[in-house]
XYZ file of C-alpha atoms in Angstrom:
384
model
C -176.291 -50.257 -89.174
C -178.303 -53.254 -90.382
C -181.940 -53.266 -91.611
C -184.933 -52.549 -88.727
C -186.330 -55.899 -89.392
C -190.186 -56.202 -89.111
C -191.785 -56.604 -85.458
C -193.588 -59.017 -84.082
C -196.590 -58.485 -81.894
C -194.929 -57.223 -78.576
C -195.043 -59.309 -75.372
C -198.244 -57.676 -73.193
C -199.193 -58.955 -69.916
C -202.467 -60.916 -69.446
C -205.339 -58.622 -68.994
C -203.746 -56.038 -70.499
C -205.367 -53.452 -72.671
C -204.483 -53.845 -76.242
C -205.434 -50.334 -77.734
C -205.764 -46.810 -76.397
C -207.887 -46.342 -73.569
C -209.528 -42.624 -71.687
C -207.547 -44.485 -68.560
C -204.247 -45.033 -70.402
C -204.515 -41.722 -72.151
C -205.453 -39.477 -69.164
C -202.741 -41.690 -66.983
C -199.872 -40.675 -69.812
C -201.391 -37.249 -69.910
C -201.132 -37.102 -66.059
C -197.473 -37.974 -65.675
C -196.247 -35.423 -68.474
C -198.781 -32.130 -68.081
C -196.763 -30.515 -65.479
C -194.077 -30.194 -68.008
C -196.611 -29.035 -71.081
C -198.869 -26.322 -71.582
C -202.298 -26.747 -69.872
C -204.069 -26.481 -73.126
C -201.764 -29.280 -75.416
C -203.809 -32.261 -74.428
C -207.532 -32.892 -75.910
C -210.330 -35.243 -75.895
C -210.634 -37.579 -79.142
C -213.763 -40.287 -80.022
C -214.052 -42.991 -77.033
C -212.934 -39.948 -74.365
C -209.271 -40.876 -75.562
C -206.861 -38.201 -74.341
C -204.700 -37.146 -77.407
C -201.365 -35.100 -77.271
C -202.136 -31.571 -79.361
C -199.066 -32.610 -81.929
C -198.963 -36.048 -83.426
C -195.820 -37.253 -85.146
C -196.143 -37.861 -89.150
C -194.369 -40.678 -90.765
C -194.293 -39.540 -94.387
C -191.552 -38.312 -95.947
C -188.188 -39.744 -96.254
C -186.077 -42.041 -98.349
C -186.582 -45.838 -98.209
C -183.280 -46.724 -96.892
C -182.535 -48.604 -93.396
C -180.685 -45.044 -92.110
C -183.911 -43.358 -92.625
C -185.667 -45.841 -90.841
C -183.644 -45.977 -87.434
C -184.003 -42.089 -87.952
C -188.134 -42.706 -87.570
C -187.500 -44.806 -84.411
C -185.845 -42.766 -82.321
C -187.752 -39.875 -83.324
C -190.650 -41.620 -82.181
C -189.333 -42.852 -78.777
C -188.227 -39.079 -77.770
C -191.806 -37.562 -79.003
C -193.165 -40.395 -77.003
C -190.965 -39.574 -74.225
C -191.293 -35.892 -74.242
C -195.361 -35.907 -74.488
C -196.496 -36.704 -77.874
C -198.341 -39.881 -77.425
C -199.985 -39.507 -81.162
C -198.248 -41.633 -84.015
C -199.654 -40.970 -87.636
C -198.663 -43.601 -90.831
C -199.833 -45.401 -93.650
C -198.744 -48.930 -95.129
C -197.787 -47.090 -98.266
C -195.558 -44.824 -96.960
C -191.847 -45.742 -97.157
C -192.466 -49.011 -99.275
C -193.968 -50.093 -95.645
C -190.672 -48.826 -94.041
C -192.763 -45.987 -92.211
C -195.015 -48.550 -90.331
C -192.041 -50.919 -89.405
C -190.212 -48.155 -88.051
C -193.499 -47.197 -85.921
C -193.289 -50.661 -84.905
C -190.205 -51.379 -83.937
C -190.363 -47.558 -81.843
C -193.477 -49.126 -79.768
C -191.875 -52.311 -78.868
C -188.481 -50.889 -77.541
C -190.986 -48.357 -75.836
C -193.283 -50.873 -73.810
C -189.621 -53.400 -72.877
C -187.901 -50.489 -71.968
C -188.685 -50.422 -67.892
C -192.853 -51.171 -67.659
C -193.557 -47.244 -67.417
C -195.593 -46.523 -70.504
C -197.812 -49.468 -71.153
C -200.195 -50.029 -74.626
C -202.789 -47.844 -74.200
C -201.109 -44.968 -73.153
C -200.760 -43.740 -76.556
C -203.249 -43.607 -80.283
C -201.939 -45.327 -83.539
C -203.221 -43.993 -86.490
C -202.464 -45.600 -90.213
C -204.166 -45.787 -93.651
C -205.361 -48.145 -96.210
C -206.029 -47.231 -99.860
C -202.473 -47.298 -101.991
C -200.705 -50.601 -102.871
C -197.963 -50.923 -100.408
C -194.828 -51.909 -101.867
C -191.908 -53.895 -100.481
C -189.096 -52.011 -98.776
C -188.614 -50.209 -102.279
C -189.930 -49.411 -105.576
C -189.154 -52.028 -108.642
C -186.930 -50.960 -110.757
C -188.937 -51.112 -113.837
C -192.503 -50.815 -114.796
C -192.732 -54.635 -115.407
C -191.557 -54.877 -112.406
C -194.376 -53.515 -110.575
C -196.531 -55.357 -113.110
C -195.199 -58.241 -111.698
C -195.506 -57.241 -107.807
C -199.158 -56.363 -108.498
C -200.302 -60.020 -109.951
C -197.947 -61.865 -107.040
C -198.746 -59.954 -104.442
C -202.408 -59.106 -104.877
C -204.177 -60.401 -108.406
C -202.981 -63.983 -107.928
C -204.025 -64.501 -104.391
C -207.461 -62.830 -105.415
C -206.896 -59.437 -103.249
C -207.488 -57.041 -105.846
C -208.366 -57.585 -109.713
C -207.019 -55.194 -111.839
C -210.075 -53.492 -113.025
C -210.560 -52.462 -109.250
C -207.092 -50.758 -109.395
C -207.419 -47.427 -110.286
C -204.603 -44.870 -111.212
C -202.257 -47.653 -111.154
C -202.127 -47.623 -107.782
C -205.427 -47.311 -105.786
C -208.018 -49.395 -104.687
C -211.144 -49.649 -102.336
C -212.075 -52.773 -102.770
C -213.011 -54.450 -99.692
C -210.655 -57.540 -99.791
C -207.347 -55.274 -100.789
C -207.809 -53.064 -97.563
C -208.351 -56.062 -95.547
C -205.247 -57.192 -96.807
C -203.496 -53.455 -96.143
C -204.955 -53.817 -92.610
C -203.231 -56.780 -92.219
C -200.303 -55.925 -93.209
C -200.437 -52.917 -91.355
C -200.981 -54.634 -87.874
C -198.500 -57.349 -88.792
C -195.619 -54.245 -89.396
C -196.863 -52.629 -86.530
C -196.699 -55.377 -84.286
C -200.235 -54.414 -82.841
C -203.172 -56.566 -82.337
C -205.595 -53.358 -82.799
C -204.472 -50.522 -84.607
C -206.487 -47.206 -82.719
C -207.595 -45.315 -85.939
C -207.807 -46.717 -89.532
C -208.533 -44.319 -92.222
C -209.402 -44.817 -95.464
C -206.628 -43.132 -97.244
C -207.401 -40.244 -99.850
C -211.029 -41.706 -101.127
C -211.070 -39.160 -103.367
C -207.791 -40.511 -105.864
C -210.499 -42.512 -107.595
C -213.187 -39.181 -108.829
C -211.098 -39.135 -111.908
C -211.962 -42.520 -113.218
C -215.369 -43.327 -111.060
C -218.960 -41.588 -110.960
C -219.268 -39.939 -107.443
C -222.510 -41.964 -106.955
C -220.043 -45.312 -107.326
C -217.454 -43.386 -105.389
C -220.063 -43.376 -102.465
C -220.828 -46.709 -102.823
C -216.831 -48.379 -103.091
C -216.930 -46.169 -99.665
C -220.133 -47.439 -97.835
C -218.609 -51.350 -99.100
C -215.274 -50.221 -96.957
C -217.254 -49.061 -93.925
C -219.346 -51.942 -93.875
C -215.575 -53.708 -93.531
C -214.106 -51.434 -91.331
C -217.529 -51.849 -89.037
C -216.741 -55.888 -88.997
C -213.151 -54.523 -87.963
C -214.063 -53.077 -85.421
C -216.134 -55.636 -84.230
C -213.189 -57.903 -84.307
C -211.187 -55.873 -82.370
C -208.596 -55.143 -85.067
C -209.237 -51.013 -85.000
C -210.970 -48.901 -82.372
C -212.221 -46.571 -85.242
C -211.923 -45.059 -88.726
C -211.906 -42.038 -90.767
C -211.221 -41.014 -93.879
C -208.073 -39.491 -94.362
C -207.874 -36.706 -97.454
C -206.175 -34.096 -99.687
C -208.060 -32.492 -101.794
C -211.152 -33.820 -101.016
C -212.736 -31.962 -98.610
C -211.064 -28.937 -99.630
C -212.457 -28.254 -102.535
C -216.276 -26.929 -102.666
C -219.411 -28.248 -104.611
C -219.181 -29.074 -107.726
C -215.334 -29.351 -108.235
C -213.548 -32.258 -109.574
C -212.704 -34.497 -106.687
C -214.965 -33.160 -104.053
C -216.201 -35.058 -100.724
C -218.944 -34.520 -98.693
C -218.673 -35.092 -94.785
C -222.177 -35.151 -95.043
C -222.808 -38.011 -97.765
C -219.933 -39.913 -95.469
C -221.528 -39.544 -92.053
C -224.870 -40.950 -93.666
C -223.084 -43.985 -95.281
C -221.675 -44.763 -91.688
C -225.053 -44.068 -90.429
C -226.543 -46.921 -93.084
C -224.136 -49.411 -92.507
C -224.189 -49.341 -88.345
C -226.872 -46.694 -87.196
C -225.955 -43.929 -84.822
C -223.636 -46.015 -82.599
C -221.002 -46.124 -85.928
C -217.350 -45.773 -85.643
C -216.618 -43.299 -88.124
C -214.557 -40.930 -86.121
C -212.582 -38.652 -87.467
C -211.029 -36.902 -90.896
C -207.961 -35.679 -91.664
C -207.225 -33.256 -93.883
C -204.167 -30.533 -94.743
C -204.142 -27.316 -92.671
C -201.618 -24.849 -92.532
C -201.128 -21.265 -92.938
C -200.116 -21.865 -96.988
C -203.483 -23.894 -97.139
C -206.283 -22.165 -95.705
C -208.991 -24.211 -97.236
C -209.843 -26.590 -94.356
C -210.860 -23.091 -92.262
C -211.616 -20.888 -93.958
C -212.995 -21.997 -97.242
C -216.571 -22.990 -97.743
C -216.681 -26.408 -99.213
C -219.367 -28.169 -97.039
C -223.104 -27.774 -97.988
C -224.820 -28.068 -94.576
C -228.390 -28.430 -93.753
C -229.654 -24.875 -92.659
C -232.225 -24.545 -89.360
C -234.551 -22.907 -91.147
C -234.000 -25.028 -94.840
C -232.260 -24.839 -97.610
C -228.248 -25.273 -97.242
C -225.152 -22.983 -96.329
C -221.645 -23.556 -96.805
C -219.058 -24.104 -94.171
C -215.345 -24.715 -93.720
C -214.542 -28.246 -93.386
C -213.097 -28.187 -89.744
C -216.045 -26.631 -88.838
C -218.316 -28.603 -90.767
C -216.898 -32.046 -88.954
C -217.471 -30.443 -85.883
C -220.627 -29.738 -86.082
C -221.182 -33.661 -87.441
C -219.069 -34.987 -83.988
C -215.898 -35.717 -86.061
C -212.382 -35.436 -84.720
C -210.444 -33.179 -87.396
C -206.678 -34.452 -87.520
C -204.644 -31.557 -89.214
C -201.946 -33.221 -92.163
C -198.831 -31.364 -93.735
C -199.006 -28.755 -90.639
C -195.869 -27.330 -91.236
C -197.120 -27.736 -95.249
C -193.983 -30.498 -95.378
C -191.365 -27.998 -93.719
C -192.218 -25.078 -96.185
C -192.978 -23.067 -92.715
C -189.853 -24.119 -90.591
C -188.870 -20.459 -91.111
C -189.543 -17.174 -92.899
C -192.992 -16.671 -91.660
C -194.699 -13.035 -91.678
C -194.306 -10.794 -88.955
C -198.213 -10.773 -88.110
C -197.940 -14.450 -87.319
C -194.689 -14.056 -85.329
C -196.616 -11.658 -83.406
C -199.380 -14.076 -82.581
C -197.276 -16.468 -80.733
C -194.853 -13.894 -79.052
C -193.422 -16.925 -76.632
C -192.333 -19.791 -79.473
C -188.448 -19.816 -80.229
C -188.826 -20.867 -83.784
C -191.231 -20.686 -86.662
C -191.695 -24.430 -87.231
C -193.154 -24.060 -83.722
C -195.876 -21.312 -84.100
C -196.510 -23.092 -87.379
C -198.082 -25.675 -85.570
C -199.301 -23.640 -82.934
C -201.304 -22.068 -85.349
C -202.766 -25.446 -86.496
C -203.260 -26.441 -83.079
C -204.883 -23.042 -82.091
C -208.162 -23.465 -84.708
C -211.439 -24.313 -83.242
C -212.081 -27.400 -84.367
C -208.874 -28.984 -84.700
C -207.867 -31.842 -82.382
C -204.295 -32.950 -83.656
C -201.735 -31.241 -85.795
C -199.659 -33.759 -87.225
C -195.987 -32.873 -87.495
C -193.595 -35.151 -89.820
C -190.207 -35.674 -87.546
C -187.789 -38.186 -88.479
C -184.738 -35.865 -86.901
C -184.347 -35.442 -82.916
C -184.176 -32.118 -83.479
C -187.660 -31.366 -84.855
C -188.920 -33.509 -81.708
C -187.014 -31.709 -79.364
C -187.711 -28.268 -80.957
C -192.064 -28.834 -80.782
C -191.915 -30.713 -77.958
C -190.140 -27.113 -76.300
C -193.131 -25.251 -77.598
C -195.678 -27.607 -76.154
C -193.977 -26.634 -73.033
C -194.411 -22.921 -73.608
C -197.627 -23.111 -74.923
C -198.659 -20.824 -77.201
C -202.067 -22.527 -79.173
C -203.528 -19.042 -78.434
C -205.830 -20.005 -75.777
C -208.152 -23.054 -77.141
C-alpha cells in the first residue's frame, strides 16, 4: 500500500454548511437511532447532537499501514453511528489528522448521504507536531525546530518549554493551520488547547494563566474567522489533581479568563479529561474549589464541577488505552448485564456518569468499531 497522502479541502456544494450544525447533527442522529440505544446520542455547546462514543486517534505507530488502519476505522464508526472524531496535530507525527482527513473526504464523495455537518471534529494544539516521523537524532530535531518554527518566527525557543511545548499565540496559530490543512476542513468543530498544564513545571501558575488567557484571546479571533466553532482545554493531570498539587488547573480561573477576553457570550466549551474505572479522579475526586451559596468554597469532582460551569466534559483514555478490554470485576459485569464484552461496559461506564457527554474510544482496528458500535445498539449507559 502506498502512503495516505495529505488531503485537500474536500469539494462542498455552494451554500453548504462547513462545520457541525444542531440540523446536521439531529438529521445524522435521525437516520441511525432506530438502530442505537435511545439514550447514546446527547446535546453538546451550539445544540450540536453528539454520538455518546467518539473515536480517539492516539495511539499507533507512524507507519502508512497504521494509517489506512485509522481510515477505515473511521468510515465504519461513521457509518455505524459514531459521528464524533477526536485528534491532535501531534499525534502520529501528524499521521493521526491526515488519516482523519482523508476518512472525511472518501466519506462526503462516497454517494451525497452524509454531508459536512453531520458529524463534530475535535483536535488539539499545544505539542510541536513533527513530520510523518521522529528525527533520528537529537540534532535532528534541533534542526526541525529552527526550520520549521524559530526561523519563520513561530515560536522562539525560550517559549518552548519541556522541549516540546508551547502556548505561544503565533505557534498554535500555526498548529491550527496545519491542523485544518491535514484535515482538509475549512473549520475544525472543537479546538482544544492541548494539556495546558505540561508547562507548571517550568512557569508560575499566575504566568500559566496568563500564556492561557493570550491563547483564548486567539482562539476567540478564530472563531470569529470561522476557522473553529469552539474550544476547550484538553488535559491529563490537570484537573485531576486537587489544590495545591503540582500541576493543578482550575475550571474556575479558566471560565473567568474566557469570560475577560469575550464576556458571557465566549466560546470556551468544553474539557476533556481521562475517566475510566482505573482513574476515578475526574468523578469522584475533589479537585475543584467552588464558590459555596452561602460563602466560603467546597470541593467538587471535576465532571461535576464543569457542569455546574456549562462545560461539555469529553471523557479521554476510556478504556484507560485498552487496559479494560477484558478482566474487569464481577460488580461491574453485573452493572451492564446486556454488553457482550468488557471493552464495551468499559465505556458504558464512562458514558453512564452524570456529567459526561462523550467517551472517547481509540479504534484503529474494525473490530473495536464493530464491537462498541454493537453495544451502542444494546444500550447499556445505565439509564442517563
Amino acid at each position: 500500500m502506498g502512503p495516505v497522502s495529505a488531503p485537500t479541502s474536500p469539494a462542498v456544494p455552494a451554500g453548504a454548511a462547513q462545520r457541525a450544525t444542531p440540523a446536521g447533527t439531529a438529521a445524522y442522529e435521525g437516520g441511525r437511532a432506530p438502530r442505537l440505544a435511545p439514550d447514546f446520542f446527547r446535546t453538546m455547546a451550539g445544540g450540536l447532537r453528539a454520538s455518546g462514543i467518539g473515536l480517539g486517534t492516539y495511539l499507533g505507530a507512524d507507519t502508512d499501514a497504521d494509517d489506512h488502519r485509522y481510515t477505515m476505522a473511521i468510515r465504519a464508526a461513521v457509518d455505524g453511528g459514531i459521528n464524533v472524531i477526536d485528534t491532535a496535530v501531534n499525534y502520529r507525527c501528524q499521521r493521526s489528522e491526515r488519516a482523519v482527513g482523508r476518512a472525511l473526504q472518501l466519506l462526503l464523495a462516497r454517494d451525497g448521504a452524509l454531508t459536512r455537518d453531520q458529524f463534530v471534529v475535535s483536535t488539539k494544539g499545544g505539542y510541536v507536531p513533527l513530520e510523518d516521523c521522529p528525527p533520528a537524532t537529537a540534532e535532528g530535531y534541533q534542526g526541525y525546530l529552527r526550520r520549521e518554527f524559530f526561523a519563520p518566527r513561530m515560536l522562539s525557543p525560550a517559549e518552548l518549554v519541556g522541549g516540546g511545548h508551547s502556548l505561544a499565540p503565533a505557534f498554535i496559530a500555526d498548529c491550527l493551520r496545519r491542523s485544518r490543512e491535514n484535515l482538509g476542513l475549512g473549520t475544525i468543530d472543537l479546538y482544544y488547547v492541548h494539556n495546558p498544564e505540561q508547562q507548571l513545571p517550568t512557569v508560575p501558575y499566575d504566568e500559566l494563566l496568563g500564556r492561557v488567557r493570550a491563547v483564548f484571546e486567539l482562539l476567540e479571533e478564530k472563531v470569529s474567522a470561522g476557522e473553529i466553532g469552539s474550544y476547550g482545554v484538553a488535559t491529563w493531570n490537570g484537573l485531576r489533581v486537587p489544590p495545591g498539587t503540582r500541576g493543578h488547573l482550575s475550571l474556575v480561573d479558566l471560565v473567568r479568563l474566557a469570560r475577560e477576553v469575550a464576556g458571557e457570550g465566549h466560546h470556551f466549551t468544553t474539557v476533556q479529561l481521562p475517566v475510566n474505572l482505573a482513574m476515578p479522579e475526574g468523578f469522584r475526586l475533589g479537585t475543584q474549589a467552588m464558590a459555596g451559596d452561602a460563602g466560603g468554597e467546597h470541593l467538587l469532582p471535576a465532571v461535576q464541577a464543569a457542569a455546574e460551569l456549562g462545560l461539555d466534559v469529553v471523557a479521554s483514555a476510556s478504556l484507560a488505552q485498552g487496559r479494560l478490554a477484558d478482566g474487569l470485576p464481577p460488580t461491574i459485569r453485573e452493572l451492564f448485564p446486556a454488553l457482550e464484552t468488557d471493552a464495551q461496559r468499559a465505556a458504558a461506564f464512562v458514558r453512564s456518569l452524570p456529567g459526561v457527554t462523550v467517551a472517547l474510544v481509540g479504534m484503529k482496528e474494525l473490530a473495536h468499531v464493530e464491537e462498541q458500535v454493537r453495544g451502542a445498539r444494546i444500550g447499556g449507559s445505565g439509564g442517563r
